[in-house]
XYZ file of N, CA, C and O in Angstrom:
332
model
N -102.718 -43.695 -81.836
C -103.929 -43.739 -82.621
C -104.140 -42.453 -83.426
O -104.822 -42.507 -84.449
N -103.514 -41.135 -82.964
C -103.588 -40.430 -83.737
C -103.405 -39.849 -85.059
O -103.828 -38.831 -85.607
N -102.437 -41.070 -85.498
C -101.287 -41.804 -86.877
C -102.413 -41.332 -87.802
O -102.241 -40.380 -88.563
N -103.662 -42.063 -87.723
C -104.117 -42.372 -88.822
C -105.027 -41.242 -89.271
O -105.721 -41.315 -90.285
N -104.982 -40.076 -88.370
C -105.306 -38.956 -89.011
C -104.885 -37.949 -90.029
O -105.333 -36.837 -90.310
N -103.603 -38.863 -90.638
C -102.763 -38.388 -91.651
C -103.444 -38.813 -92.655
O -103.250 -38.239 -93.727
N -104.491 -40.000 -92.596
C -105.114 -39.848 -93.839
C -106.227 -39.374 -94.355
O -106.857 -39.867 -95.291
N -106.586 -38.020 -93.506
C -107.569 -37.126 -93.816
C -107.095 -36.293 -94.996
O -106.146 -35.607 -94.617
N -107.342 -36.108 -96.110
C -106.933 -35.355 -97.074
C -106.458 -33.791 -96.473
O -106.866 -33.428 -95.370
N -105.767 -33.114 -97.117
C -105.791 -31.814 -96.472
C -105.793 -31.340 -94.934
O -105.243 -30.243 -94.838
N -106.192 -31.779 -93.860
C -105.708 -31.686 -92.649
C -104.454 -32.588 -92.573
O -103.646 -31.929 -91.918
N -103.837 -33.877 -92.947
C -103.200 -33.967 -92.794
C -101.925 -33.447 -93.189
O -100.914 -34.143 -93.088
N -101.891 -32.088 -93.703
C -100.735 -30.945 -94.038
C -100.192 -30.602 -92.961
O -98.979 -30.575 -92.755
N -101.397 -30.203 -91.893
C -101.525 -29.587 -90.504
C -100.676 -30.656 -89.026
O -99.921 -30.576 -88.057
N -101.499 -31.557 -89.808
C -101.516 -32.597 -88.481
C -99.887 -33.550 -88.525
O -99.584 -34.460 -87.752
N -98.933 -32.930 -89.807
C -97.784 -33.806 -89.466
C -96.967 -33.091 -88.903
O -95.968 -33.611 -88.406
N -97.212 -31.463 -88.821
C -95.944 -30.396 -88.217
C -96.832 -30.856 -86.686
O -96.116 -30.941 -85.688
N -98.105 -31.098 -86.535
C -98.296 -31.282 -84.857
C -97.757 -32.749 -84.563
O -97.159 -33.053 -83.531
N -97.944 -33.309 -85.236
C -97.304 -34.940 -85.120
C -95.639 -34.890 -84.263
O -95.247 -35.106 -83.116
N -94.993 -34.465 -85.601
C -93.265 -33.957 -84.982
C -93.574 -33.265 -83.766
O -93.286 -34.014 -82.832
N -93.907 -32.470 -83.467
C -93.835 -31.239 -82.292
C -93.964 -32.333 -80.980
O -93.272 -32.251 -79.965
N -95.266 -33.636 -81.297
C -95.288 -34.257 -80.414
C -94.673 -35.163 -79.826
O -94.495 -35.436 -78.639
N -94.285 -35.719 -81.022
C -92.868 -37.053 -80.811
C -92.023 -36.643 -80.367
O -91.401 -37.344 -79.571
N -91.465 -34.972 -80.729
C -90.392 -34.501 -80.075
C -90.460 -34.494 -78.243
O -89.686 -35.065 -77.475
N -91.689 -33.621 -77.901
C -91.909 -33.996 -76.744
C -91.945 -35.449 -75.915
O -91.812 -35.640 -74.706
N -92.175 -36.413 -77.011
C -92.796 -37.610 -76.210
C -90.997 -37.926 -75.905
O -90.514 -38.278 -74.829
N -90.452 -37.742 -76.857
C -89.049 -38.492 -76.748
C -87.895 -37.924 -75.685
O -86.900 -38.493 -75.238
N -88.426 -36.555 -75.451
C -87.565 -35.612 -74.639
C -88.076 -36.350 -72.856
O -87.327 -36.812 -71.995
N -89.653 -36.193 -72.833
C -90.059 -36.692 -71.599
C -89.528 -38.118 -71.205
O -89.272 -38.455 -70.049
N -89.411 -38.828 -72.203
C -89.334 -40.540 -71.800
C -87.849 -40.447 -71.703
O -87.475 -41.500 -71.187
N -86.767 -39.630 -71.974
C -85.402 -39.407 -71.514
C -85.369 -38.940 -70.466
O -84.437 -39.266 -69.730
N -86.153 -38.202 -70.097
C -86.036 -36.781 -68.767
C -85.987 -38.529 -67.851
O -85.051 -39.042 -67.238
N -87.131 -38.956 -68.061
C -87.931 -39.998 -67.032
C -86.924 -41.149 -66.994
O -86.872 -41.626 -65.860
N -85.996 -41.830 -67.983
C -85.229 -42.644 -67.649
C -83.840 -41.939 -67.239
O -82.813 -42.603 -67.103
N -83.886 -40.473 -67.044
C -81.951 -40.111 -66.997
C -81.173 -39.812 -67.695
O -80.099 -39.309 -67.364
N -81.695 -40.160 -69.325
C -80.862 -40.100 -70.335
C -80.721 -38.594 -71.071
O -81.779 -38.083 -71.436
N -79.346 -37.783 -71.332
C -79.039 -36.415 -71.718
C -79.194 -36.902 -72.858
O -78.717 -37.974 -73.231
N -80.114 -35.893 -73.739
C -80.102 -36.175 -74.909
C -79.405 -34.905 -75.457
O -79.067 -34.036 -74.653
N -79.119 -34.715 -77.081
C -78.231 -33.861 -77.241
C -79.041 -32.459 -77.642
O -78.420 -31.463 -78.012
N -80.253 -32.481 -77.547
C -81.336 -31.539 -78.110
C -82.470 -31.475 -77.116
O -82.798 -32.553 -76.620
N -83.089 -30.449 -76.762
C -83.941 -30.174 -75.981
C -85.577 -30.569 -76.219
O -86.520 -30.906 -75.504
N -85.272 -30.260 -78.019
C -86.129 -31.135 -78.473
C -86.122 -31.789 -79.557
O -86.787 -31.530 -80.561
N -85.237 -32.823 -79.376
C -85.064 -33.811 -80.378
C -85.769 -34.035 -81.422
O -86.991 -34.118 -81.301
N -85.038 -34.210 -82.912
C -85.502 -34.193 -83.942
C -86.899 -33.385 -84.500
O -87.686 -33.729 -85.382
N -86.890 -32.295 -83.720
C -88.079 -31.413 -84.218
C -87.723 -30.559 -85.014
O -88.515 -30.106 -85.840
N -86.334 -30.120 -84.925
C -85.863 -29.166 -86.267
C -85.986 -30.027 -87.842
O -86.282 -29.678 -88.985
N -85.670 -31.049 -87.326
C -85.657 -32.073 -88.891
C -86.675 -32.270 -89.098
O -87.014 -32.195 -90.279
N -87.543 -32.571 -88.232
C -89.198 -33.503 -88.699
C -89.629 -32.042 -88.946
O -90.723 -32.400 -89.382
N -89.684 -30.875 -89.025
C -90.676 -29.652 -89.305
C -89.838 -29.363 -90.598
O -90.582 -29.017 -91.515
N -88.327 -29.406 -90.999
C -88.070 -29.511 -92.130
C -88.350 -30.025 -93.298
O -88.207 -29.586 -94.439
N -89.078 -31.747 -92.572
C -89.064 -32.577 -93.775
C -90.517 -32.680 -94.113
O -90.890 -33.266 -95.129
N -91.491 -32.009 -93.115
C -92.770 -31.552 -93.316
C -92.978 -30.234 -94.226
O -93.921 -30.003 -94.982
N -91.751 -29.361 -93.929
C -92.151 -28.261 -94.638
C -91.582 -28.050 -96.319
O -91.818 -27.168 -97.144
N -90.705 -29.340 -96.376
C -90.170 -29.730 -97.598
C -90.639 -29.877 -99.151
O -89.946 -29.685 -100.151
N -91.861 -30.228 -99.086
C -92.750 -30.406 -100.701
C -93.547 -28.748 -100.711
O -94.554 -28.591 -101.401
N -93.020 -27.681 -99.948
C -93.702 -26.335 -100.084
C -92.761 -25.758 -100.616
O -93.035 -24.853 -101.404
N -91.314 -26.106 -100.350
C -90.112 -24.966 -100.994
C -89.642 -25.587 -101.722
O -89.189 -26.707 -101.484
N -89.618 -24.744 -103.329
C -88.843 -25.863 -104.371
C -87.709 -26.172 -103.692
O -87.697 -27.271 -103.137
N -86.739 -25.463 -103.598
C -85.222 -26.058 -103.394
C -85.310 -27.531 -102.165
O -84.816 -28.631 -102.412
N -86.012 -27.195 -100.941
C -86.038 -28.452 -100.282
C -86.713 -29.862 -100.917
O -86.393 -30.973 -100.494
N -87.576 -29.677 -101.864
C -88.721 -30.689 -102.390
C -87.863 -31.186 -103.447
O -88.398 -32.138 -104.016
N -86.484 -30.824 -104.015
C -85.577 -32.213 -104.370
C -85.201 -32.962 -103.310
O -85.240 -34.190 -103.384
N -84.864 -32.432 -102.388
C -84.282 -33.459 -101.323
C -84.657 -33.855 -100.542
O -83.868 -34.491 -99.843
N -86.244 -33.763 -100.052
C -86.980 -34.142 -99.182
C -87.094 -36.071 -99.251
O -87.495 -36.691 -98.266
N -86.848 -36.490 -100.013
C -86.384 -38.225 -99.770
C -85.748 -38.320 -98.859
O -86.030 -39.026 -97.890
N -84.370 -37.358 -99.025
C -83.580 -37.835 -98.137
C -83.669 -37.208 -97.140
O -83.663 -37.904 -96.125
N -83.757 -36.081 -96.984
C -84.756 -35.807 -95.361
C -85.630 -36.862 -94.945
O -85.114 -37.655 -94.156
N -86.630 -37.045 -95.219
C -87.112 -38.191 -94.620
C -86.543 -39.508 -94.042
O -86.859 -40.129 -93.028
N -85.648 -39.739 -94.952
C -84.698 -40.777 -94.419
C -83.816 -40.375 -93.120
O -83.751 -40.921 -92.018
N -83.161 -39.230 -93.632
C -82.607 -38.541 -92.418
C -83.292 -39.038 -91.175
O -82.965 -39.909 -90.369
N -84.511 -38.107 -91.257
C -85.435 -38.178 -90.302
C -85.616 -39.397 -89.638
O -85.482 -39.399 -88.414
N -85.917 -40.503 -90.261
C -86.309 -41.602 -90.065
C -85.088 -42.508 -88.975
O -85.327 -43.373 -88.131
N -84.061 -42.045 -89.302
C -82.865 -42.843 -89.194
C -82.570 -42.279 -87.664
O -82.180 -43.002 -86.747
N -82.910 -40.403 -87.515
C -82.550 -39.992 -86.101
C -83.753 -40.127 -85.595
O -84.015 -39.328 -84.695
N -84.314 -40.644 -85.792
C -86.363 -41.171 -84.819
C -85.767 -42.308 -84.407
O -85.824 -42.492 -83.191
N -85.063 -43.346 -85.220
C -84.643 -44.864 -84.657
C -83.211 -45.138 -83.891
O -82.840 -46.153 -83.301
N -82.540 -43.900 -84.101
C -81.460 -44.045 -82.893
C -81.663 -43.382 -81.314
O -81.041 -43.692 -80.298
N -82.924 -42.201 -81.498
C -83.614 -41.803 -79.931
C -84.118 -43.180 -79.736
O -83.847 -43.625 -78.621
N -84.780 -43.982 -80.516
C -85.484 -45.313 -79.974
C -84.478 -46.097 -79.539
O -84.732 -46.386 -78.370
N -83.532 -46.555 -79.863
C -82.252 -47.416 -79.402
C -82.076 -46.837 -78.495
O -82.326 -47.609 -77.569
N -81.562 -45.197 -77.818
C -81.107 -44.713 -77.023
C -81.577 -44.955 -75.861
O -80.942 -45.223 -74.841
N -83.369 -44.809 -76.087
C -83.600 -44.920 -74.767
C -84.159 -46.276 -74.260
O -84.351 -46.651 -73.103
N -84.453 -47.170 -75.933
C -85.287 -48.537 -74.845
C -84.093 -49.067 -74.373
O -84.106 -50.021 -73.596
């Protein structure tokens, strides 16, 4: 439920680097809890704070599409991994 606090204008700048930080955790715990080694301690948080911090640095804010995609693509293979 906390999703939809991304559409607060301007806090949601804030609230997507806490978003990642959290998914990372959520995804690390729900591995710890089924057994599964994942390859990062905290999964996809280097990428998701990249692709958050992406439309601030010119050079990343060409390629932040595909970061996101990136992103998107290693969020849905932790999901395969562990359901």
């Amino acid at each position: 439920n906390s999703v939809f606090l991304l559409l607060i204008p301007l806090f949601n700048i804030v609230w997507k680097f806490l978003l990642v930080n959290k998914l990372s955790q959520s995804i690390s715990n729900e591995a710890k809890s089924k057994g599964i080694i994942l390859d990062s301690a905290e999964p996809g948080k280097a990428l998701g704070t990249m692709t958050c911090a992406a439309p601030f640095i010119p050079v990343l804010n060409l390629i932040q599409p595909i970061l996101s995609i990136v992103y998107l693509v290693k969020l849905n293979n932790y999901k395969k991994l562990i359901s």
